[in-house]
Coordinates of C-alpha atoms and ligand atoms in Angstrom, one line a residue:
M177 CA 85.6 132.0 80.9
A178 CA 87.4 129.8 78.3
T179 CA 85.3 128.4 75.5
L180 CA 84.8 124.7 75.9
P181 CA 86.2 122.6 73.0
V182 CA 83.1 120.4 72.8
P183 CA 79.5 121.3 71.7
L184 CA 77.0 121.5 74.5
H185 CA 73.6 119.8 74.6
A186 CA 74.6 117.1 72.2
W187 CA 72.7 114.3 74.0
S188 CA 69.5 114.5 72.0
E189 CA 71.4 114.4 68.7
H190 CA 73.4 111.5 70.1
Q191 CA 70.2 109.5 70.7
V192 CA 68.8 110.4 67.3
A193 CA 72.1 109.1 65.6
L194 CA 72.0 106.0 67.8
G195 CA 68.6 105.1 66.3
L196 CA 69.8 105.3 62.7
P197 CA 70.4 102.1 60.8
P198 CA 74.0 101.0 60.5
P199 CA 76.0 101.7 57.3
P200 CA 75.2 99.1 54.6
G201 CA 77.1 95.8 54.9
T202 CA 78.0 96.5 58.6
R203 CA 78.9 93.4 60.5
T204 CA 80.6 93.8 63.9
P205 CA 84.0 92.2 63.5
L206 CA 86.0 90.4 66.1
P207 CA 88.2 92.7 68.3
V208 CA 91.1 94.0 66.2
A209 CA 94.7 93.1 66.9
N210 CA 97.3 95.7 68.1
S211 CA 94.9 97.7 70.1
T212 CA 96.1 101.0 71.5
K213 CA 97.8 100.7 74.9
A214 CA 95.6 101.8 77.8
F215 CA 97.1 103.1 81.0
W216 CA 95.7 100.1 82.9
F217 CA 98.1 97.8 81.0
T218 CA 101.2 99.7 82.3
D219 CA 101.8 97.6 85.4
P220 CA 103.7 94.4 84.4
N221 CA 102.9 92.8 87.8
A222 CA 99.1 92.8 87.3
Y223 CA 97.6 89.3 87.3
P224 CA 96.7 87.1 85.6
A225 CA 99.3 87.5 82.8
P226 CA 97.7 89.2 79.7
D227 CA 98.2 86.1 77.6
E228 CA 97.3 83.5 80.2
G229 CA 96.2 80.2 78.6
S230 CA 97.1 81.3 75.1
E231 CA 99.4 78.4 74.4
G232 CA 99.4 74.7 75.1
P233 CA 96.4 72.4 74.9
L234 CA 93.0 73.9 74.6
T235 CA 90.4 72.7 77.0
S236 CA 88.0 71.0 74.6
D237 CA 85.0 70.3 76.9
A238 CA 83.2 72.3 79.6
D239 CA 79.9 72.7 81.3
I240 CA 79.8 76.4 80.8
C241 CA 81.7 78.5 78.2
I242 CA 82.0 82.2 79.0
I243 CA 82.9 84.3 75.9
G244 CA 84.8 87.5 77.0
S245 CA 87.1 88.2 79.9
G246 CA 85.9 91.7 80.8
V247 CA 84.1 92.6 84.0
T248 CA 81.0 90.7 82.9
G249 CA 82.6 87.4 81.9
V250 CA 84.9 87.2 85.0
S251 CA 82.1 88.4 87.4
A252 CA 79.9 85.6 86.0
A253 CA 82.7 83.1 86.8
Y254 CA 83.0 84.6 90.3
H255 CA 79.2 84.1 90.9
L256 CA 79.2 80.6 89.4
A257 CA 82.1 79.7 91.6
H258 CA 80.2 80.9 94.7
A259 CA 76.9 79.2 93.7
F260 CA 78.5 75.8 93.1
S261 CA 80.9 76.0 96.1
Q262 CA 78.0 74.6 98.3
D263 CA 76.5 72.3 95.7
E264 CA 77.7 68.9 97.0
N265 CA 74.7 67.1 95.3
L266 CA 75.5 68.2 91.8
V267 CA 79.2 67.5 92.2
A268 CA 78.4 64.1 93.6
E269 CA 76.3 63.4 90.5
L270 CA 78.9 64.7 88.1
K271 CA 81.7 62.9 90.1
R272 CA 83.9 66.0 89.2
P273 CA 83.8 69.8 89.7
V274 CA 81.6 71.9 87.6
K275 CA 83.8 73.1 84.7
A276 CA 83.8 76.6 83.1
I277 CA 86.1 78.1 80.5
I278 CA 86.6 81.8 79.8
L279 CA 87.5 82.4 76.2
E280 CA 89.1 85.7 75.2
A281 CA 89.9 86.9 71.7
R282 CA 92.9 89.1 72.8
D283 CA 94.8 89.7 76.1
F284 CA 92.9 89.2 79.4
C285 CA 90.4 92.0 80.0
S286 CA 91.5 94.0 77.0
G287 CA 88.0 95.1 75.9
A288 CA 86.1 98.0 77.3
T289 CA 86.9 97.1 80.9
G290 CA 90.6 97.3 80.4
R291 CA 90.4 100.5 78.4
N292 CA 87.8 102.5 80.3
G293 CA 87.9 105.7 82.5
G294 CA 88.2 103.9 85.8
H295 CA 85.0 105.2 87.4
L296 CA 82.9 103.1 89.7
T297 CA 80.1 105.5 90.4
P298 CA 76.5 104.5 91.0
D299 CA 74.2 106.9 89.2
K300 CA 71.7 108.5 91.7
W301 CA 69.3 110.3 89.5
S302 CA 70.6 111.5 86.1
D303 CA 67.6 109.9 84.2
F304 CA 65.1 109.4 87.0
V305 CA 62.3 111.6 85.6
R306 CA 62.2 109.7 82.3
L307 CA 62.5 106.3 83.9
E308 CA 59.8 107.0 86.4
N309 CA 57.5 108.4 83.6
E310 CA 58.1 105.5 81.2
R311 CA 58.5 102.5 83.6
G312 CA 57.0 103.5 86.9
L313 CA 58.5 104.3 90.3
D314 CA 59.5 100.7 91.3
E315 CA 61.4 100.1 88.2
A316 CA 63.1 103.6 88.3
L317 CA 64.2 102.8 91.9
R318 CA 65.6 99.4 90.8
T319 CA 67.8 101.1 88.2
L320 CA 69.4 102.9 91.1
A321 CA 69.4 99.9 93.4
I322 CA 71.4 97.7 91.0
E323 CA 74.1 100.3 90.8
R324 CA 74.3 100.7 94.5
H325 CA 74.4 96.9 94.9
T326 CA 77.2 96.6 92.3
A327 CA 79.4 99.3 93.8
D328 CA 78.9 98.1 97.4
E329 CA 79.7 94.5 96.4
L330 CA 82.9 95.4 94.5
I331 CA 84.1 97.6 97.3
R332 CA 83.3 94.9 99.8
I333 CA 85.1 92.2 97.8
M334 CA 88.2 94.3 97.2
G335 CA 88.3 95.2 100.9
Q336 CA 87.6 91.7 102.3
S337 CA 90.2 90.2 100.0
G338 CA 92.8 92.8 101.1
K339 CA 93.1 94.1 97.5
A340 CA 91.7 97.6 97.9
D341 CA 95.1 99.1 97.8
Y342 CA 96.3 96.8 94.9
V343 CA 93.3 98.1 92.8
D344 CA 93.9 101.7 93.9
L345 CA 90.3 102.0 95.1
T346 CA 89.5 105.6 96.0
H347 CA 86.4 107.3 97.3
G348 CA 87.1 110.9 96.2
G349 CA 83.5 111.5 94.9
R350 CA 82.3 113.0 91.7
L351 CA 81.8 116.6 90.7
I352 CA 79.1 117.0 88.1
L353 CA 79.9 120.3 86.4
L354 CA 76.9 122.0 85.0
F355 CA 77.9 124.0 81.9
S356 CA 74.5 125.7 81.2
D357 CA 71.3 126.8 83.0
E358 CA 69.5 124.2 80.9
E359 CA 71.7 121.4 82.2
L360 CA 71.5 122.7 85.8
A361 CA 67.6 122.7 85.6
K362 CA 67.5 119.2 84.2
V363 CA 69.9 117.7 86.8
K364 CA 68.0 119.5 89.6
A365 CA 64.6 118.1 88.3
N366 CA 66.0 114.6 88.3
Y367 CA 67.5 115.1 91.8
E368 CA 64.2 116.4 93.2
A369 CA 62.2 113.5 91.7
S370 CA 64.7 110.9 92.9
K371 CA 64.8 112.5 96.4
A372 CA 61.0 112.6 96.6
A373 CA 61.0 108.9 95.8
G374 CA 63.1 108.3 98.9
T375 CA 66.6 108.0 97.4
N376 CA 69.3 108.3 100.0
M377 CA 71.1 111.6 99.2
T378 CA 73.8 111.4 101.9
G379 CA 77.0 113.0 100.6
V380 CA 75.3 115.0 97.9
S381 CA 75.9 118.7 97.9
W382 CA 75.0 121.5 95.5
L383 CA 77.7 124.1 94.8
S384 CA 77.4 127.6 93.4
K385 CA 79.7 128.8 90.6
D386 CA 81.8 130.7 93.3
D387 CA 82.0 127.7 95.5
V388 CA 83.3 125.5 92.6
W389 CA 85.8 128.2 91.6
K390 CA 87.2 128.4 95.1
Q391 CA 87.2 124.7 95.9
Y392 CA 88.0 123.2 92.5
G393 CA 89.0 125.9 90.1
A394 CA 86.2 125.6 87.5
P395 CA 83.9 128.6 86.8
Y396 CA 80.6 126.6 86.8
P397 CA 78.0 125.5 89.3
A398 CA 78.1 121.8 90.1
V399 CA 76.6 119.1 92.2
F400 CA 79.0 116.8 94.2
I401 CA 78.0 113.1 94.6
P402 CA 79.8 110.1 96.2
G403 CA 81.8 108.1 93.8
N404 CA 84.7 105.7 93.5
N405 CA 87.6 105.0 91.2
L406 CA 89.7 101.9 90.7
W407 CA 92.1 100.1 88.4
P408 CA 89.5 98.1 86.4
L409 CA 91.9 95.6 84.9
K410 CA 93.3 94.7 88.4
A411 CA 89.9 94.5 90.0
V412 CA 88.8 92.0 87.3
G413 CA 92.1 90.1 87.9
V414 CA 91.1 89.9 91.6
L415 CA 87.7 88.5 90.7
Y416 CA 89.3 85.9 88.5
Q417 CA 91.6 84.8 91.2
L418 CA 88.8 84.5 93.7
A419 CA 86.7 82.5 91.2
A420 CA 89.6 80.2 90.5
S421 CA 90.3 79.5 94.2
A422 CA 86.7 79.6 95.5
S423 CA 86.2 75.9 96.0
S424 CA 87.1 72.4 94.8
N425 CA 83.6 72.1 93.4
F426 CA 84.2 74.6 90.6
F427 CA 87.0 74.7 88.1
V428 CA 87.6 77.7 85.8
D429 CA 90.1 77.8 82.9
L430 CA 91.1 80.9 81.0
H431 CA 92.2 80.8 77.3
T432 CA 93.2 84.2 76.0
H433 CA 94.0 84.8 72.3
T434 CA 91.2 82.3 71.6
A435 CA 88.4 84.0 69.7
V436 CA 85.2 82.2 69.3
T437 CA 84.3 82.4 65.6
A438 CA 81.2 80.3 65.4
I439 CA 78.7 78.5 67.6
T440 CA 77.0 75.4 66.1
P441 CA 74.5 73.1 67.7
I442 CA 75.4 69.5 68.6
S443 CA 72.4 67.3 67.8
L444 CA 71.2 65.7 71.0
S445 CA 71.5 62.3 69.4
N446 CA 75.3 62.9 69.0
A447 CA 75.7 64.6 72.3
S448 CA 77.7 62.8 74.9
S449 CA 76.0 62.9 78.3
H450 CA 77.7 64.7 81.1
G451 CA 75.7 63.8 84.1
P452 CA 72.6 65.9 84.3
F453 CA 73.2 68.0 81.2
P454 CA 74.2 67.1 77.6
R455 CA 76.7 69.0 75.5
R456 CA 74.6 71.0 73.0
H457 CA 77.0 73.7 71.6
N458 CA 80.2 73.4 69.7
L459 CA 82.4 76.5 69.8
T460 CA 84.8 77.0 67.0
T461 CA 88.1 78.8 67.7
P462 CA 91.4 79.0 65.7
R463 CA 92.8 76.6 68.3
G464 CA 90.2 73.9 68.0
Q465 CA 86.6 73.1 69.0
I466 CA 85.0 73.2 72.4
G467 CA 81.9 71.3 73.4
C468 CA 79.7 72.7 76.2
S469 CA 76.3 72.8 77.7
Y470 CA 75.9 76.5 78.4
V471 CA 77.2 79.6 76.6
L472 CA 77.4 83.0 78.1
H473 CA 78.0 85.8 75.7
A474 CA 79.9 88.4 77.7
T475 CA 81.2 90.2 74.6
N476 CA 79.5 93.5 75.0
A477 CA 80.1 95.7 72.0
Y478 CA 81.0 92.7 69.9
V479 CA 78.0 90.6 70.7
S480 CA 76.5 90.8 67.2
H481 CA 79.5 89.1 65.7
L482 CA 78.2 85.8 67.0
L483 CA 74.5 86.9 67.4
P484 CA 73.9 88.8 64.2
H485 CA 70.2 89.5 65.1
L486 CA 71.6 92.0 67.6
T487 CA 73.1 94.2 64.8
G488 CA 71.8 97.7 64.6
P489 CA 69.8 100.1 66.8
S490 CA 67.5 97.5 68.2
G491 CA 70.5 95.5 69.3
V492 CA 73.9 96.6 70.6
V493 CA 75.7 99.4 68.7
P494 CA 79.5 99.3 69.0
T495 CA 80.7 102.8 69.9
R496 CA 84.4 103.8 70.1
G497 CA 85.4 105.9 73.1
Q498 CA 88.6 107.7 73.7
V499 CA 90.6 108.3 76.8
M500 CA 94.0 109.9 77.7
A501 CA 96.3 110.1 80.7
V502 CA 97.7 113.6 81.2
R503 CA 99.5 115.3 84.1
A504 CA 97.7 118.0 85.9
G505 CA 99.4 121.4 85.9
V506 CA 99.6 121.6 89.7
P507 CA 100.7 119.2 92.5
A508 CA 98.2 116.9 94.3
D509 CA 97.6 119.2 97.2
E510 CA 96.3 121.9 94.9
L511 CA 94.0 119.5 92.9
S512 CA 90.9 118.0 94.4
A513 CA 90.8 114.2 94.7
A514 CA 87.3 114.2 93.2
G515 CA 86.7 112.9 89.8
G516 CA 84.3 114.7 87.5
I517 CA 81.7 114.4 84.8
G518 CA 80.5 117.2 82.5
N519 CA 78.4 117.9 79.4
E520 CA 75.6 115.4 80.1
G521 CA 78.1 112.7 81.0
L522 CA 79.9 112.9 77.7
E523 CA 83.2 114.0 79.4
Y524 CA 84.6 112.3 82.5
W525 CA 87.9 112.6 84.4
F526 CA 89.7 111.6 87.6
P527 CA 93.1 112.2 89.2
R528 CA 95.0 109.0 89.9
P529 CA 96.3 108.7 93.5
V530 CA 99.9 109.8 93.7
K531 CA 101.9 106.8 95.0
N532 CA 105.4 107.7 93.8
P533 CA 107.0 110.7 95.4
A534 CA 108.8 111.5 92.2
E535 CA 105.5 112.4 90.5
D536 CA 105.3 116.2 90.6
A537 CA 101.6 116.2 89.7
P538 CA 98.8 113.6 89.6
L539 CA 98.1 111.8 86.4
V540 CA 94.6 112.5 85.3
I541 CA 92.5 110.0 83.3
V542 CA 90.2 112.0 81.0
G543 CA 87.8 110.6 78.4
G544 CA 85.0 111.6 76.1
G545 CA 84.9 114.1 73.2
R546 CA 82.8 111.9 70.9
E547 CA 80.3 114.7 70.3
V548 CA 82.8 116.6 68.1
T549 CA 82.4 113.8 65.5
Q550 CA 78.7 114.6 65.0
P551 CA 76.7 113.2 63.3
G552 CA 78.6 110.0 63.7
F553 CA 79.4 110.0 67.5
E554 CA 81.8 107.1 66.7
F555 CA 78.9 104.7 66.4
Y556 CA 79.9 101.5 64.5
E557 CA 83.6 102.4 64.9
T558 CA 85.2 99.2 66.2
D559 CA 88.9 99.8 65.5
D560 CA 90.6 100.5 68.9
S561 CA 94.1 100.2 67.3
V562 CA 93.8 103.9 66.4
V563 CA 92.7 107.1 68.0
N564 CA 90.5 109.8 66.4
P565 CA 92.6 113.0 66.1
A566 CA 89.5 115.2 66.3
V567 CA 88.5 113.6 69.5
G568 CA 92.0 113.8 70.8
K569 CA 92.2 117.6 70.0
A570 CA 89.0 118.2 72.0
L571 CA 90.2 116.1 74.9
R572 CA 93.6 117.8 75.1
A573 CA 91.8 121.2 75.4
F574 CA 88.9 120.1 77.7
L575 CA 90.5 120.2 81.2
P576 CA 92.5 123.4 80.6
A577 CA 89.3 125.1 79.4
A578 CA 87.2 123.8 82.3
F579 CA 89.8 124.3 85.0
P580 CA 92.0 127.1 83.7
E581 CA 94.4 127.3 86.6
K582 CA 94.9 123.6 87.2
Y583 CA 95.9 122.3 83.7
E584 CA 98.3 123.5 81.1
E585 CA 97.1 123.9 77.5
D586 CA 100.2 122.6 75.9
R587 CA 100.7 119.6 78.1
A588 CA 100.9 116.4 75.9
P589 CA 99.2 113.3 77.2
E590 CA 101.4 110.4 78.4
L591 CA 99.1 107.8 76.8
E592 CA 96.1 108.0 74.6
W593 CA 93.9 105.1 73.7
T594 CA 90.5 103.9 72.5
G595 CA 88.0 101.2 73.4
V596 CA 84.7 100.0 72.2
M597 CA 81.5 100.4 74.2
G598 CA 78.1 98.8 73.5
Y599 CA 75.2 101.2 73.3
T600 CA 71.5 100.3 73.3
R601 CA 68.6 102.6 72.3
T602 CA 66.9 102.2 75.7
G603 CA 70.1 102.8 77.7
D604 CA 69.6 99.4 79.3
P605 CA 71.8 96.4 79.0
F606 CA 70.4 93.1 77.7
V607 CA 70.5 90.4 80.3
G608 CA 69.2 86.9 80.2
R609 CA 68.5 84.1 77.7
V610 CA 69.5 84.7 74.1
V611 CA 66.2 85.5 72.3
D612 CA 65.8 86.0 68.6
S613 CA 62.1 86.6 67.8
S614 CA 62.8 86.6 64.1
R615 CA 63.7 82.8 64.2
G616 CA 61.1 80.1 64.3
D617 CA 63.3 77.4 65.6
T618 CA 65.2 78.7 68.6
A619 CA 66.3 75.2 69.9
E620 CA 69.9 76.0 69.1
L621 CA 69.7 79.1 71.3
D622 CA 68.7 76.9 74.3
G623 CA 71.4 77.2 76.9
Q624 CA 72.8 80.5 75.4
Y625 CA 72.7 83.5 77.7
L626 CA 74.1 87.1 77.4
S627 CA 74.8 90.2 79.4
V628 CA 75.8 93.0 77.2
G629 CA 75.2 96.7 76.2
Y630 CA 76.0 98.9 79.2
N631 CA 76.1 102.2 77.3
G632 CA 79.5 103.3 78.6
H633 CA 78.4 102.8 82.2
G634 CA 79.2 99.2 82.9
M635 CA 81.3 99.3 86.1
P636 CA 78.4 99.9 88.4
R637 CA 76.1 97.4 86.5
A638 CA 78.0 94.6 84.9
F639 CA 79.0 92.7 88.1
A640 CA 75.3 92.6 89.2
C641 CA 74.1 91.7 85.7
A642 CA 76.6 88.9 85.7
E643 CA 75.2 87.8 89.0
V644 CA 71.7 87.6 87.4
V645 CA 72.7 85.7 84.3
A646 CA 74.9 83.3 86.3
G647 CA 71.9 82.8 88.6
M648 CA 69.8 81.9 85.6
I649 CA 72.3 79.3 84.5
V650 CA 72.6 77.8 88.0
S651 CA 68.8 77.6 88.3
D652 CA 68.5 75.9 84.9
I653 CA 71.2 73.3 86.0
R654 CA 69.4 72.7 89.2
K655 CA 66.0 72.7 87.4
Q656 CA 64.7 75.4 89.7
K657 CA 62.6 78.4 88.9
W658 CA 64.7 81.5 88.6
E659 CA 63.5 84.6 90.6
P660 CA 64.9 88.0 90.0
P661 CA 66.7 89.7 92.9
N662 CA 64.8 92.7 94.3
W663 CA 67.4 95.1 93.1
F664 CA 67.3 94.0 89.4
P665 CA 65.4 96.1 86.8
K666 CA 63.1 93.8 84.9
S667 CA 63.4 96.0 81.8
Y668 CA 67.0 94.7 81.4
L669 CA 65.7 91.2 80.7
T670 CA 66.0 90.0 77.1
D671 CA 62.4 88.7 77.2
S672 CA 61.0 92.0 78.4
P673 CA 59.2 94.1 75.7
K674 CA 61.7 96.3 73.7
P675 CA 60.8 99.3 71.4
V676 CA 60.5 98.2 67.8
S677 CA 63.0 99.7 65.3
Ligands
LIG988 C1 86.8 104.4 76.5 C2 85.8 103.8 77.5 C3 85.6 104.5 78.7 C4 84.7 104.0 79.7 N1 84.6 104.5 80.9 C5 83.8 104.0 81.8 C6 83.8 104.4 83.2 O1 84.6 105.3 83.5 N2 82.9 103.9 84.0 C7 82.1 102.9 83.7 O2 81.2 102.5 84.5 N3 82.1 102.4 82.4 C8 83.0 102.9 81.5 N4 83.1 102.4 80.3 C9 82.2 101.2 80.0 C10 82.7 99.9 80.6 O3 84.1 99.8 80.4 C11 81.9 98.8 80.0 O4 80.6 99.0 80.2 C12 82.3 97.5 80.7 O5 83.7 97.4 80.8 C13 81.8 96.3 79.8 O6 82.3 95.1 80.3 P1 82.2 93.8 79.6 O7 82.9 92.7 80.3 O8 80.7 93.5 79.3 O9 82.8 94.0 78.1 P2 84.3 94.1 77.7 O10 85.2 94.6 78.8 O11 84.4 94.8 76.4 O12 84.7 92.6 77.5 C14 84.2 91.8 76.4 C15 85.4 91.0 76.0 O13 85.0 90.0 75.0 C16 86.0 89.8 74.1 N5 85.4 89.2 72.9 C17 84.6 89.8 72.0 N6 84.2 89.0 71.1 C18 84.8 87.8 71.3 C19 84.8 86.5 70.7 N7 84.0 86.2 69.6 N8 85.6 85.5 71.2 C20 86.3 85.7 72.4 N9 86.4 86.9 73.0 C21 85.6 88.0 72.5 C22 86.7 91.1 73.9 O14 88.0 91.1 73.5 C23 86.6 91.7 75.3 O15 87.7 91.5 76.1 C24 84.0 102.8 79.3 C25 84.2 102.1 78.1 C26 85.2 102.6 77.3 C27 85.4 101.9 76.0

């Protein structure tokens, strides 16, 4: 058995390092220019154009400003569009559609969403025992329910809009390779607890080392779970198109290459009235100012640039991840269509569907390797214009070591890139009103919301978190009480108790 090029059992050290204070003077910067090119940006026909709305006049007034054009920001626009499509009363009062703007510092969807591993896999049980012990059964079940809801919804939307093929949606499942007896026991315990709690385990199968070797070519036991992959940038483009065309009651504009550098309050005495809600925030961008009533921070890893109280381990820790696209060493019919996860989720991979007959072998997207940078784990690294050579070396060696007969050791990747994730100490995203308990006067935070910090696992959560935060904004506009959906974990809410640092 080849030696794996990554240290095993690194997760506990990862969590210790995540809890350490940031290096002195750390302030999360804006996203850097000249980011590395992710595979997802290689199709020139993807829409909208990467630099949509980067030139010409800036929309200077909106009801709702969404900062960030990743899956969170664009999903929020999608949910707002659907909520307002039926709202004839509000539109009659405004005498115009509800107006939203998405503001993006770089190209459309060029943050984590446009640079990720392409997995859309709801987690069934990987942390179930801890969640049940710490938060109780109902909350543990909701952490599974939100992921199922997200994946089901994204699959439904891509299917109903006829875009499943455009976004390369696949359902090949996920092989969780278990590299040690310790990892096998832990995954099994979580599986048993989750199953006992009534989780639907359809499609889950446990495989011995011999089974895995015969079927997949890796000499380790594993558990197979259902799972999906897609082209994340294109899926977000579809959501944007659907939001923009949902109804004449809602108008969404997109300005890329328009970073928000500051948010300042507009005093209510100066605020111009816009029907039922006054403008209360001024957003500064290099292209001019924008007045708005509501702000949604959908900036994930970068959230503390505009909200500095979220700097450090009790906030959102920016964390650089690395991915590469490399050809398998065998043709598609000799490689399983399943994606995979290994080493406590730190490595992940999946073979892209082969669409071009000229391709002799599938292109495999493989990411991870941060644990070779211990004790740093790439925390507080925000420069995605470079790759880390040590991580790259581990990633190049990982698949040939795990699947010795399926990958070639000396095969160079066709592309290699980085992106910045947002980690939180609880593992939960922060969703809801912006809350800064250190500030006495929070009036200037009124109307500001966020949904950030998905811990490298945003594809099966962000769409639903955006649904929640959009629902809060809609309820506030309608002066209705907001009620959480039954699939939403309450521990994600910004005003739920968090551990103190
Ligand atoms: C390398 C890597 C691999 C990953 N693999 C997976 C995976 O396989 N499966 C999975 O589920 N998750 C994965 N993730 C995590 C997942 O991609 C994220 O959780 C998710 O995309 C977060 O979406 P978002 O919209 O919240 O953030 P982002 O996609 O990061 O979007 C935030 C946007 O805000 C913009 N922005 C920031 N600050 C400002 C500002 N001041 N003004 C204007 N714009 C601003 C950024 O440029 C960015 O485009 C991975 C992430 C990375 C980096």
